[in-house]
PDB file of N, CA and C in Angstrom:
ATOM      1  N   UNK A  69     122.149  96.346 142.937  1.00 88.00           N
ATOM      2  CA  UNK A  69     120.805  96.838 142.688  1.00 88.00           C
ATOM      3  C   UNK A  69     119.911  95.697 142.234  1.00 88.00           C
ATOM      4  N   UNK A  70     118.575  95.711 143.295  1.00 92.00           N
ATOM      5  CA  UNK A  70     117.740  94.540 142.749  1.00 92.00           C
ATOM      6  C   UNK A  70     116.790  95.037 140.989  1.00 92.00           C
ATOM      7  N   UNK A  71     116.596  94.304 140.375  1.00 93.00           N
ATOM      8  CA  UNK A  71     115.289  94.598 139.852  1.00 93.00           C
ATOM      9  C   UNK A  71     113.698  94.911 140.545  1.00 93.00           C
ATOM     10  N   UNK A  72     113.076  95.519 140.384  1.00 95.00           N
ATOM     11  CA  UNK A  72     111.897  95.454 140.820  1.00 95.00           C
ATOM     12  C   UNK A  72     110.306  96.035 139.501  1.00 95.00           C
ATOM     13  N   UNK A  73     109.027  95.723 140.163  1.00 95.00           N
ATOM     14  CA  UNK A  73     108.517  95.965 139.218  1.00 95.00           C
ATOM     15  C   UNK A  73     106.763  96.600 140.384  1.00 95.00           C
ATOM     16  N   UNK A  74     106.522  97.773 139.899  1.00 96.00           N
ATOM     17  CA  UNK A  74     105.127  98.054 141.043  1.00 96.00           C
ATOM     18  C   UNK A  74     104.213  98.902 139.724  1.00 96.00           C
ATOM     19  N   UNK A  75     103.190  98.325 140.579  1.00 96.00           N
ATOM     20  CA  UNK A  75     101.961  98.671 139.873  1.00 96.00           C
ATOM     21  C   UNK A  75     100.785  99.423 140.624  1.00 96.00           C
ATOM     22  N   UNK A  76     100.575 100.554 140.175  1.00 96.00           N
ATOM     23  CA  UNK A  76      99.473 101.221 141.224  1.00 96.00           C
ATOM     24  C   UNK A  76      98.051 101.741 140.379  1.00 96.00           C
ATOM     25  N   UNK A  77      97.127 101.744 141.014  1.00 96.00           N
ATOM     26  CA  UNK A  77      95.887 101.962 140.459  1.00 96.00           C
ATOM     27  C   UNK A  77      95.226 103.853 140.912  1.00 96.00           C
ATOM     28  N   UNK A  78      95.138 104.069 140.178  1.00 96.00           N
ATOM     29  CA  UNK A  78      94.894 105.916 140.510  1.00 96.00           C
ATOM     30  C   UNK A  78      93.528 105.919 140.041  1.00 96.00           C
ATOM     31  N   UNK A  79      92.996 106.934 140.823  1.00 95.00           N
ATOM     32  CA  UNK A  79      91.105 107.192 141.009  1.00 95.00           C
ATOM     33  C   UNK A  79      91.065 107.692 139.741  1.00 95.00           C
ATOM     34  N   UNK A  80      89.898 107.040 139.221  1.00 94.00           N
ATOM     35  CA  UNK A  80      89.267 107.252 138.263  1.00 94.00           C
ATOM     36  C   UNK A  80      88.849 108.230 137.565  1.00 94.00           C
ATOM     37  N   UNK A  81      88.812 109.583 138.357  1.00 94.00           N
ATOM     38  CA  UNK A  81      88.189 110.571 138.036  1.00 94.00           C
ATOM     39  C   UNK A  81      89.330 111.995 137.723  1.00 94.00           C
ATOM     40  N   UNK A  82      90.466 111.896 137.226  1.00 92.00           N
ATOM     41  CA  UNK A  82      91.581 112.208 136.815  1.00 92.00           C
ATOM     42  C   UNK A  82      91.288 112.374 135.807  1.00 92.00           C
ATOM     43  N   UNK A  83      92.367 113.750 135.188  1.00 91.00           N
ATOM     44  CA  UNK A  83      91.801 113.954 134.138  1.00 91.00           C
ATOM     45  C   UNK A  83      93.246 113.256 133.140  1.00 91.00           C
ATOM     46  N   UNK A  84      93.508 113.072 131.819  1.00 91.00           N
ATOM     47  CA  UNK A  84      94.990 112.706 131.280  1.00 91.00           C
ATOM     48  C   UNK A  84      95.996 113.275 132.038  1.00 91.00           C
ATOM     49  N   UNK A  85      95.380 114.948 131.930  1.00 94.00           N
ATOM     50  CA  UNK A  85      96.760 115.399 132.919  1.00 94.00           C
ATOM     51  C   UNK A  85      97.383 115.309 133.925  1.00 94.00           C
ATOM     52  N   UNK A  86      96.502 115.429 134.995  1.00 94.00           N
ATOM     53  CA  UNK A  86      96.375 114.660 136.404  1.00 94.00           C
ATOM     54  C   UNK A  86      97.064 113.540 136.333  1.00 94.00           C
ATOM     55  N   UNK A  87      96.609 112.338 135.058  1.00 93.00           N
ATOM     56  CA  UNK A  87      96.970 111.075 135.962  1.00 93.00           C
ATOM     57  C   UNK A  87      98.473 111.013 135.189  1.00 93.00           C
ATOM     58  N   UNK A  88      99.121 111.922 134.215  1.00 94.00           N
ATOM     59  CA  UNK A  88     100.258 112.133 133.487  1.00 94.00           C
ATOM     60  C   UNK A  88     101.372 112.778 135.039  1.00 94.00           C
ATOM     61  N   UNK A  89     100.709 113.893 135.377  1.00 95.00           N
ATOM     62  CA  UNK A  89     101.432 114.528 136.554  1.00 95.00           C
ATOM     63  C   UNK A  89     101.653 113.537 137.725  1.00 95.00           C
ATOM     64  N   UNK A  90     100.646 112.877 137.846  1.00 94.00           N
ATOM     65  CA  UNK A  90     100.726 111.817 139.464  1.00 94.00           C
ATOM     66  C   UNK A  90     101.705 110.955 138.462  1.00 94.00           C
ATOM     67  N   UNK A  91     101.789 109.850 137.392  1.00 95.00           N
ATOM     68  CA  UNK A  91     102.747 108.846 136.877  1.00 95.00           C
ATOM     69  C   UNK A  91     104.489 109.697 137.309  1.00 95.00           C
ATOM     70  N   UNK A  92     104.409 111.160 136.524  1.00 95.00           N
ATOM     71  CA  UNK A  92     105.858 111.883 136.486  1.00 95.00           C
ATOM     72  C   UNK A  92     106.279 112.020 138.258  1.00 95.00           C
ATOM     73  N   UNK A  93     105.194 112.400 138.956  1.00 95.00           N
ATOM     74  CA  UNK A  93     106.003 112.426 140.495  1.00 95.00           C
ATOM     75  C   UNK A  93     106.190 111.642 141.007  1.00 95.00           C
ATOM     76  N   UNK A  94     105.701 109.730 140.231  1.00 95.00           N
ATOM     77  CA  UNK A  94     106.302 108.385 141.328  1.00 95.00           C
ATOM     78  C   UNK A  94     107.395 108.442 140.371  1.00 95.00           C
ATOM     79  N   UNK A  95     107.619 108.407 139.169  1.00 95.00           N
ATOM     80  CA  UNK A  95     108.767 108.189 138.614  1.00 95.00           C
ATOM     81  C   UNK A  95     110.042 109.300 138.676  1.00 95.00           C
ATOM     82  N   UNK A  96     109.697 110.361 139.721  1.00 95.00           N
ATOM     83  CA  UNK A  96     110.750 111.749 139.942  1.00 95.00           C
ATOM     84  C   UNK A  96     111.111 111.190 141.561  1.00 95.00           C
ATOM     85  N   UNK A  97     109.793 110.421 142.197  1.00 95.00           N
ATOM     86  CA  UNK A  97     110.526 109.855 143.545  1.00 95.00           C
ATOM     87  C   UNK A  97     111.670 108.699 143.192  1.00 95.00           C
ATOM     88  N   UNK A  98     111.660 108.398 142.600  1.00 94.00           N
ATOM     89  CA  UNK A  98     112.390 106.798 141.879  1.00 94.00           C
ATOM     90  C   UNK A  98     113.981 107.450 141.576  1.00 94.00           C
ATOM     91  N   UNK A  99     114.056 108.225 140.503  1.00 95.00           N
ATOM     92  CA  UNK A  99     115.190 108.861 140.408  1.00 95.00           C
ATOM     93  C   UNK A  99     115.789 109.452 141.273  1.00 95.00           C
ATOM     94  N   UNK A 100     115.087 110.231 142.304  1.00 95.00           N
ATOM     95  CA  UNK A 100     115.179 111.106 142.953  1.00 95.00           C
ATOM     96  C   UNK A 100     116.510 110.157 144.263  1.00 95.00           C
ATOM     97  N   UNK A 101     115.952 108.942 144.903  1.00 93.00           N
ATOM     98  CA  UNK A 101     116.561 107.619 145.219  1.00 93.00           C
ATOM     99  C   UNK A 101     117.865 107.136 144.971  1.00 93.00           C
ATOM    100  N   UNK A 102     117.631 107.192 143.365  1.00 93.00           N
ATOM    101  CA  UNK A 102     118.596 107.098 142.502  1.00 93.00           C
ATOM    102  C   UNK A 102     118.386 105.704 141.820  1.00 93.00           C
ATOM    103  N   UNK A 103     117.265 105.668 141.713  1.00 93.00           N
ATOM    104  CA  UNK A 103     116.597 104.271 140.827  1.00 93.00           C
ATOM    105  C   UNK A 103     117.025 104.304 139.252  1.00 93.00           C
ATOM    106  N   UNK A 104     116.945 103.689 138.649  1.00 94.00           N
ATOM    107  CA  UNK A 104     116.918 103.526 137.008  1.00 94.00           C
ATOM    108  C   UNK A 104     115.446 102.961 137.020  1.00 94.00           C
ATOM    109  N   UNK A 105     114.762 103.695 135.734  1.00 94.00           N
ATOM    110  CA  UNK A 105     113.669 103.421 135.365  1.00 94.00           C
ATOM    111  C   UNK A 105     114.019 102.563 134.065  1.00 94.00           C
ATOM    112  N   UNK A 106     113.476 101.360 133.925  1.00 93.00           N
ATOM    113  CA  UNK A 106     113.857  99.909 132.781  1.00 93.00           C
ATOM    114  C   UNK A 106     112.361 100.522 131.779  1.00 93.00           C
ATOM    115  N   UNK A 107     111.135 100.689 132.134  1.00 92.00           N
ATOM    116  CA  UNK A 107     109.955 100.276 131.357  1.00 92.00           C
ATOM    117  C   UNK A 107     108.896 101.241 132.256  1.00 92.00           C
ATOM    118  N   UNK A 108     108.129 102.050 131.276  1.00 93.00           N
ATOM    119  CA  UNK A 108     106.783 102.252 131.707  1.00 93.00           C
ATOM    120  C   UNK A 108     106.144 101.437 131.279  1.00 93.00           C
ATOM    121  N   UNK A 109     104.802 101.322 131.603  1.00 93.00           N
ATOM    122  CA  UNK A 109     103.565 101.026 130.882  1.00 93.00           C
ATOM    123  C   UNK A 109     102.100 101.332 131.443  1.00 93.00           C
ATOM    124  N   UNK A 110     101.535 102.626 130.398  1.00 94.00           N
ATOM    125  CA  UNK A 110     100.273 102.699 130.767  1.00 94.00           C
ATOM    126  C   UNK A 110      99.094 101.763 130.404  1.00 94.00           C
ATOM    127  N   UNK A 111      98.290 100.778 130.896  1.00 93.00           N
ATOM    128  CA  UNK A 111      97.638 100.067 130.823  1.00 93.00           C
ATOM    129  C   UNK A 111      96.104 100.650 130.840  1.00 93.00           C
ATOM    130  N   UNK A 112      96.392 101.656 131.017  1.00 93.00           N
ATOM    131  CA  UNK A 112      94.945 102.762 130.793  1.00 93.00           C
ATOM    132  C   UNK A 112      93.824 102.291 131.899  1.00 93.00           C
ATOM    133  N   UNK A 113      92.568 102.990 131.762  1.00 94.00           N
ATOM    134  CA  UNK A 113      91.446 102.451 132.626  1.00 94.00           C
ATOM    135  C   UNK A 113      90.916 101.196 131.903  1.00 94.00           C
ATOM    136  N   UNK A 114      90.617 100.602 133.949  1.00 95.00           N
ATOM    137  CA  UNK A 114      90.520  99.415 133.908  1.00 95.00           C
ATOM    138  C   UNK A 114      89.818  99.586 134.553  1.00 95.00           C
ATOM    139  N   UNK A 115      88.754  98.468 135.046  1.00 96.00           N
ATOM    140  CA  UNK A 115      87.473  97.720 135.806  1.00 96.00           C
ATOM    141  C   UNK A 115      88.088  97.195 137.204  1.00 96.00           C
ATOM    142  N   UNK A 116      87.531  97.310 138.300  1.00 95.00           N
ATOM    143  CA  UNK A 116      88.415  96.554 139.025  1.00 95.00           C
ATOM    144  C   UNK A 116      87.590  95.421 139.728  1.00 95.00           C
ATOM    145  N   UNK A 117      88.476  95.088 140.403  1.00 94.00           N
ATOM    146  CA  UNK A 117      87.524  93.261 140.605  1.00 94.00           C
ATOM    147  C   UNK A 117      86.340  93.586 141.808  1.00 94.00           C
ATOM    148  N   UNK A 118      86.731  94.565 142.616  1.00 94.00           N
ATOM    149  CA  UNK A 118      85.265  94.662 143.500  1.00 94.00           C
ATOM    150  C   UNK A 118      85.887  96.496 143.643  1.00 94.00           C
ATOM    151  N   UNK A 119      84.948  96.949 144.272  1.00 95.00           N
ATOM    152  CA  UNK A 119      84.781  98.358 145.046  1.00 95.00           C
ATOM    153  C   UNK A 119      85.741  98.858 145.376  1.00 95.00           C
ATOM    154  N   UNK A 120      86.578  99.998 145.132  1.00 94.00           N
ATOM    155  CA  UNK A 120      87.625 100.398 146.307  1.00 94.00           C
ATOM    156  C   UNK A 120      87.375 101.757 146.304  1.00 94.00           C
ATOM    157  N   UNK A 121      86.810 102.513 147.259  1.00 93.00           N
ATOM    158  CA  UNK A 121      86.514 103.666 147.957  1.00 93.00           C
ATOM    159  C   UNK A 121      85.037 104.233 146.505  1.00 93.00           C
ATOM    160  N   UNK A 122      84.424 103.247 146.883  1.00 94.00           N
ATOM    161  CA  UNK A 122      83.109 103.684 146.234  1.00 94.00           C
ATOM    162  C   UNK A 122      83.232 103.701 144.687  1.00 94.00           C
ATOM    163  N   UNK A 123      84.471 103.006 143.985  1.00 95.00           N
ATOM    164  CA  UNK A 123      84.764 103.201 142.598  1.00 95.00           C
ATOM    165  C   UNK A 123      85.100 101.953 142.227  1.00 95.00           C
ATOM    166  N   UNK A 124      84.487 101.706 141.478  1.00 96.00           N
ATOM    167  CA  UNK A 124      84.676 100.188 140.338  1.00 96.00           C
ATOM    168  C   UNK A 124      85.834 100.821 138.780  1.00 96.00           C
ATOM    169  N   UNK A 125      86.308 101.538 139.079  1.00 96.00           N
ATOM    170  CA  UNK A 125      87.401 101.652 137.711  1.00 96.00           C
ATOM    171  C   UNK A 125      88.518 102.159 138.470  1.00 96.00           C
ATOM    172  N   UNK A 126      89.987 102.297 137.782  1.00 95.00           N
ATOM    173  CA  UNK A 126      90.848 102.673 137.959  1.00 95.00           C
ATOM    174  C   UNK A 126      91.889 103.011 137.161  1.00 95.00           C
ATOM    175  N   UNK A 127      92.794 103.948 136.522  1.00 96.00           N
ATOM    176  CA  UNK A 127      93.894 104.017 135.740  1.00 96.00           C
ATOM    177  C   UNK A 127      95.012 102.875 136.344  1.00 96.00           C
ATOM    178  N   UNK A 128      95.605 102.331 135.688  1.00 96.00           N
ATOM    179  CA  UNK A 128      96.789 101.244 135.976  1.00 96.00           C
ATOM    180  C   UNK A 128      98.187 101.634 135.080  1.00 96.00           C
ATOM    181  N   UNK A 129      98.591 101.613 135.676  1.00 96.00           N
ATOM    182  CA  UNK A 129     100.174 102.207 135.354  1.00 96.00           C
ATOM    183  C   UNK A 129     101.266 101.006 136.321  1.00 96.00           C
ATOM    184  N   UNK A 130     102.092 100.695 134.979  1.00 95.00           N
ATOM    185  CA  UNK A 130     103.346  99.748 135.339  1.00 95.00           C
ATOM    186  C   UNK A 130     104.306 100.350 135.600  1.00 95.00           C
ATOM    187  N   UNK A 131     105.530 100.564 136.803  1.00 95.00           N
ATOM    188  CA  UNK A 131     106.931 100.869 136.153  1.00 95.00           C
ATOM    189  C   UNK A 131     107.988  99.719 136.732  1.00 95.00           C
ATOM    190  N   UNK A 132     108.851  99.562 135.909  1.00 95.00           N
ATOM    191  CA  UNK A 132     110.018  98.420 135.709  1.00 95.00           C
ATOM    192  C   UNK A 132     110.810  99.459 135.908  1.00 95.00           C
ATOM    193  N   UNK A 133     111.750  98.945 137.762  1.00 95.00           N
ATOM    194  CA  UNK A 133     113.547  99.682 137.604  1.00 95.00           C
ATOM    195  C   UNK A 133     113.924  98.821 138.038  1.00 95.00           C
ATOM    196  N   UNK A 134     115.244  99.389 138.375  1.00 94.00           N
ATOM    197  CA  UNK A 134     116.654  98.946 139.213  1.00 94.00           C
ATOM    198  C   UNK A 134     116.732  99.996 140.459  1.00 94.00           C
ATOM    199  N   UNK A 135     116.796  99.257 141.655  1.00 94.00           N
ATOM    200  CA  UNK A 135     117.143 100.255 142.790  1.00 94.00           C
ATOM    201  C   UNK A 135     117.415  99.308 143.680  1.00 94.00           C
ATOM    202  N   UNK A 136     118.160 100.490 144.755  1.00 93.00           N
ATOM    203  CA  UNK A 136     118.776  99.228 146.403  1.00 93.00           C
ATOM    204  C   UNK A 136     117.561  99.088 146.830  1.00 93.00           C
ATOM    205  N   UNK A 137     116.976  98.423 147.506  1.00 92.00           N
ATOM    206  CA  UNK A 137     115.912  97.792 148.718  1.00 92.00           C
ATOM    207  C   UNK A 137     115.593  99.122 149.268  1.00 92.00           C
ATOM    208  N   UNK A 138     115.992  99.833 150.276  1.00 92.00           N
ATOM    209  CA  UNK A 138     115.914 100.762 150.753  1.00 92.00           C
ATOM    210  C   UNK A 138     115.273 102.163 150.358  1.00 92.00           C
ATOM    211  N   UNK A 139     115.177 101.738 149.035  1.00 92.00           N
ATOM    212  CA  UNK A 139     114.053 103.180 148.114  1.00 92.00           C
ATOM    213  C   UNK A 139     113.012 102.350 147.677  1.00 92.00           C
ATOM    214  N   UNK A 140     112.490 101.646 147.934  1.00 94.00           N
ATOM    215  CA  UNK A 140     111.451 100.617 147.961  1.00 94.00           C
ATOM    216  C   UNK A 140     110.433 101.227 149.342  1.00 94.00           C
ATOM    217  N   UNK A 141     110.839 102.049 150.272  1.00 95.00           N
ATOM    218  CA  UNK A 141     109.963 102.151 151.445  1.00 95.00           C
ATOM    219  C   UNK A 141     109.986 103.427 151.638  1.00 95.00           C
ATOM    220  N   UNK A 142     110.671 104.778 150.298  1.00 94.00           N
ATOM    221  CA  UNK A 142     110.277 105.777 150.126  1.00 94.00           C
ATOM    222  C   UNK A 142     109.760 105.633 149.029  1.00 94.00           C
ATOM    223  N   UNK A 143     109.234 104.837 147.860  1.00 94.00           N
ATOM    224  CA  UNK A 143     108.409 104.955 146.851  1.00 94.00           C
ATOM    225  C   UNK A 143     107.083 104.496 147.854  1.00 94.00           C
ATOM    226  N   UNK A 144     106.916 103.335 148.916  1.00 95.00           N
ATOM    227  CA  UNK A 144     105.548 103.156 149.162  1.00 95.00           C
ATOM    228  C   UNK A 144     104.976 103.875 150.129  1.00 95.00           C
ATOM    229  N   UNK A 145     105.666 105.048 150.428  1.00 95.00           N
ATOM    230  CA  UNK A 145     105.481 106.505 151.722  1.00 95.00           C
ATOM    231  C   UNK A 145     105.071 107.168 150.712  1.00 95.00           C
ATOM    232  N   UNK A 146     105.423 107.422 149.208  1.00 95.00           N
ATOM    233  CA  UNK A 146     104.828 108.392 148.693  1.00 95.00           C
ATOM    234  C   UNK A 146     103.544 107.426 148.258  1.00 95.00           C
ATOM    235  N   UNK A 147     103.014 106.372 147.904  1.00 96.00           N
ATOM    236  CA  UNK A 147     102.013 106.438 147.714  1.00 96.00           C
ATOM    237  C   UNK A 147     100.870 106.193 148.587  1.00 96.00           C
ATOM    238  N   UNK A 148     101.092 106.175 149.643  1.00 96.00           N
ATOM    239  CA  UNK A 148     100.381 105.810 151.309  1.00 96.00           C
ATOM    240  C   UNK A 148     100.233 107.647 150.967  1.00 96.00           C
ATOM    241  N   UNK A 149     101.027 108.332 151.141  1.00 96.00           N
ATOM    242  CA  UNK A 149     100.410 109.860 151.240  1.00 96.00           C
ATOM    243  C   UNK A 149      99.802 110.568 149.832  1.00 96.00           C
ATOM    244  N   UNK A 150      99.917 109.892 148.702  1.00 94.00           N
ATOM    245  CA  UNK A 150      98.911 110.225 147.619  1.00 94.00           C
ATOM    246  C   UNK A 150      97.321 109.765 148.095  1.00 94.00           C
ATOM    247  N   UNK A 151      96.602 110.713 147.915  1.00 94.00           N
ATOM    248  CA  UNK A 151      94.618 110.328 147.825  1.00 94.00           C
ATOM    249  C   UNK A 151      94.686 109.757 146.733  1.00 94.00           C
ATOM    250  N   UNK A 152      95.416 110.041 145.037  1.00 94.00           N
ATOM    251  CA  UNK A 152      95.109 109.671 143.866  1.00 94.00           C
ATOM    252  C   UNK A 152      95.830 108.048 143.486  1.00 94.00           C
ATOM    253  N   UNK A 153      95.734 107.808 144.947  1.00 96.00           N
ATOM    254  CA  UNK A 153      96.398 106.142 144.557  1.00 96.00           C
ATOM    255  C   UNK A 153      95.605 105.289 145.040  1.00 96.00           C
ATOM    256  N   UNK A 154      95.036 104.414 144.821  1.00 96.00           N
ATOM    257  CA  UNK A 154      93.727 103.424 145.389  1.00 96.00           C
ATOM    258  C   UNK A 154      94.496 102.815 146.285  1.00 96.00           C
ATOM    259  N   UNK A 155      95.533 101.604 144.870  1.00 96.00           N
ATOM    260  CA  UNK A 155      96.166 100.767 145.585  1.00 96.00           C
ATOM    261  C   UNK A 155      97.357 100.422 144.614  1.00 96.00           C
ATOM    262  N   UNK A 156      98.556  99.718 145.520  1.00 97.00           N
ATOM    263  CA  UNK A 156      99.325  99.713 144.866  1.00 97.00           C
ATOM    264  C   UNK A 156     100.395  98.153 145.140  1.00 97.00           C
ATOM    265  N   UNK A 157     101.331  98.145 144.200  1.00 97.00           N
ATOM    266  CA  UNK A 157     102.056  96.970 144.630  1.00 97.00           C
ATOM    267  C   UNK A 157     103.406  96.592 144.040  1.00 97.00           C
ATOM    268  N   UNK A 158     104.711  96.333 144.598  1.00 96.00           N
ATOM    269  CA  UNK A 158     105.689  96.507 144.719  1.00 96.00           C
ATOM    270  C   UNK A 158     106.285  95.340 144.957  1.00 96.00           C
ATOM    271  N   UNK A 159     107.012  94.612 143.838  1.00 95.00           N
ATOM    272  CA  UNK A 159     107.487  93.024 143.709  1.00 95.00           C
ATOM    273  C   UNK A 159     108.428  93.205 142.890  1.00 95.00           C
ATOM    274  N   UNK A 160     109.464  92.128 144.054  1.00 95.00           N
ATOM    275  CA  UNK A 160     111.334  92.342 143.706  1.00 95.00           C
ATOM    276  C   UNK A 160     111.024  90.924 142.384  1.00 95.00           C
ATOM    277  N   UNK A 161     111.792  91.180 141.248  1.00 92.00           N
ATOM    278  CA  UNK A 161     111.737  90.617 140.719  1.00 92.00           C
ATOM    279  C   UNK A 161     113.504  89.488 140.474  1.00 92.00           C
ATOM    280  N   UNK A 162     112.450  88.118 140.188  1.00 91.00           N
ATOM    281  CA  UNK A 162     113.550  87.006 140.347  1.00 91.00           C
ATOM    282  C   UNK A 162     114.531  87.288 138.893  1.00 91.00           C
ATOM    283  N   UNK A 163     115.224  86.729 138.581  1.00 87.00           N
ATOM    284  CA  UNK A 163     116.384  86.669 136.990  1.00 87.00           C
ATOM    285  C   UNK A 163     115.324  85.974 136.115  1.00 87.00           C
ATOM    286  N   UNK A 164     114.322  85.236 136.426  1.00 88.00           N
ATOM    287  CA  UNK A 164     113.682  84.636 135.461  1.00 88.00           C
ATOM    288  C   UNK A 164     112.837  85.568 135.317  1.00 88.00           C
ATOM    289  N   UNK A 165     111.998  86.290 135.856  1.00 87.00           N
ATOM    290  CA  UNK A 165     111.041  87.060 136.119  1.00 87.00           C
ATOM    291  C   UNK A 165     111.437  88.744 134.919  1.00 87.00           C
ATOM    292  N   UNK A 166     112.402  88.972 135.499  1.00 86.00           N
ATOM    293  CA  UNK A 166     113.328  90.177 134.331  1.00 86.00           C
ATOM    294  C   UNK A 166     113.843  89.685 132.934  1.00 86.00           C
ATOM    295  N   UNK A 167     114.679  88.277 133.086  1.00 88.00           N
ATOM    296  CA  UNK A 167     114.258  87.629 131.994  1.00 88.00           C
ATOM    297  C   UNK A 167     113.072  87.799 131.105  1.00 88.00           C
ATOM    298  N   UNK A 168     111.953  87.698 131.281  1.00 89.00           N
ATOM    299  CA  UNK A 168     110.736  87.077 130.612  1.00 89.00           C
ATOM    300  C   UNK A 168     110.337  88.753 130.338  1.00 89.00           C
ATOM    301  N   UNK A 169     110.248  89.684 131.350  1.00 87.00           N
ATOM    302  CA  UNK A 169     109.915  90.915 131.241  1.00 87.00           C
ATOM    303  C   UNK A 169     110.822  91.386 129.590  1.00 87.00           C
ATOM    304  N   UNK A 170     111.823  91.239 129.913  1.00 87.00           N
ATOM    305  CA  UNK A 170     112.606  91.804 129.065  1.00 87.00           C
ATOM    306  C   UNK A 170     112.299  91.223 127.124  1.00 87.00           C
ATOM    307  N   UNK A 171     112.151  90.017 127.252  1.00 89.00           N
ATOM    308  CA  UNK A 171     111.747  89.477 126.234  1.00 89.00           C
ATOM    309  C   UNK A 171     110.403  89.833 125.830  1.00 89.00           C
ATOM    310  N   UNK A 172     109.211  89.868 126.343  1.00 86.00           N
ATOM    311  CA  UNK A 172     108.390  90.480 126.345  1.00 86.00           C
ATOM    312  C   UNK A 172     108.275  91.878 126.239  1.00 86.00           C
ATOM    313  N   UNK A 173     109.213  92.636 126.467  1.00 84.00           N
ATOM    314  CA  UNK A 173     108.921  94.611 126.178  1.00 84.00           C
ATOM    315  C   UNK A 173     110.070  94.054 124.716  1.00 84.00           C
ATOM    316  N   UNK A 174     111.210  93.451 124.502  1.00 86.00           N
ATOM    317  CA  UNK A 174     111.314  93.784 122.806  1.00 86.00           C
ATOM    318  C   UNK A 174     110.189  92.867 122.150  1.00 86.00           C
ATOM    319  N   UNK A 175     109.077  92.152 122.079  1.00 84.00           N
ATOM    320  CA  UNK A 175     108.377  91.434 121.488  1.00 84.00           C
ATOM    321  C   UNK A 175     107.552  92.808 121.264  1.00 84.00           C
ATOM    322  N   UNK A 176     107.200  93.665 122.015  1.00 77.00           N
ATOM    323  CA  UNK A 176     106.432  94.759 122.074  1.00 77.00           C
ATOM    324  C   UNK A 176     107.017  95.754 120.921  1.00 77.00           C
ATOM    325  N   UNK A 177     108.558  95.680 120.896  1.00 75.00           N
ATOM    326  CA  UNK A 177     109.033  96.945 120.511  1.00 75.00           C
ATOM    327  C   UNK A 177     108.871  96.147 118.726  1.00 75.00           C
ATOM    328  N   UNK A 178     109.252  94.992 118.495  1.00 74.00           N
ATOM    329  CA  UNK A 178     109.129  94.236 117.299  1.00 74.00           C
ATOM    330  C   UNK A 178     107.946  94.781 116.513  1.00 74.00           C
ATOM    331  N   UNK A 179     106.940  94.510 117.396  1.00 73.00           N
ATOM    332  CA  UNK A 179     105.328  94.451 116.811  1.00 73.00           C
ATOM    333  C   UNK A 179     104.966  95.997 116.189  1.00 73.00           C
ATOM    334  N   UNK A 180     105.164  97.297 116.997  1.00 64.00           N
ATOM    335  CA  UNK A 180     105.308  98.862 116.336  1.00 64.00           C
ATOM    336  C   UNK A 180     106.049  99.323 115.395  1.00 64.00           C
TER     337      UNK A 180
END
């Protein structure tokens, strides 16, 4: 199982619940696979760098797993058929890369 790490941006106009329900059904496709979920992270609304479908903001949501390659191209089918996904992005992560992640989410857990 590789590491991996994707990040998707959901329309703006969601309400908590909405964008709580859309986060629980990419992370129910993931399991569903048979992924391990490592890390959420909601990064909340954000600004985005130019226009995407007439909207300058977006909710941003992180998730960190473990899965084979092959559920990598049913997580990006479900978000090609979500409307509530702008855009999104999906990067296998190197040993240094999970490394640094990892040190960084307990630096997080230290600080609370």
């Amino acid at each position: 199982m590789n590491q991996y790490e994707t990040v998707f941006i959901l329309t703006p106009v969601l309400s908590d619940d909405q964008m709580k329900e859309a986060v629980n059904k990419f992370k129910s496709v993931l399991t569903d696979v048979g992924a391990e979920i490592i890390n959420e992270e909601n990064w909340g609304l954000k600004k985005l760098a130019y226009p995407i479908q007439k909207k300058s903001t977006g909710f941003y949501v992180l998730i960190e797993f473990k899965a084979e390659p092959e559920s990598i191209l049913t997580l990006e089918t479900a978000y090609r058929r979500d409307e509530r996904v702008l855009r999104y992005l999906t990067v296998k992560m190197e040993k240094y890369a999970a490394a640094y992640a990892e040190k960084r989410r307990n630096n997080e857990k230290k600080e609370d």
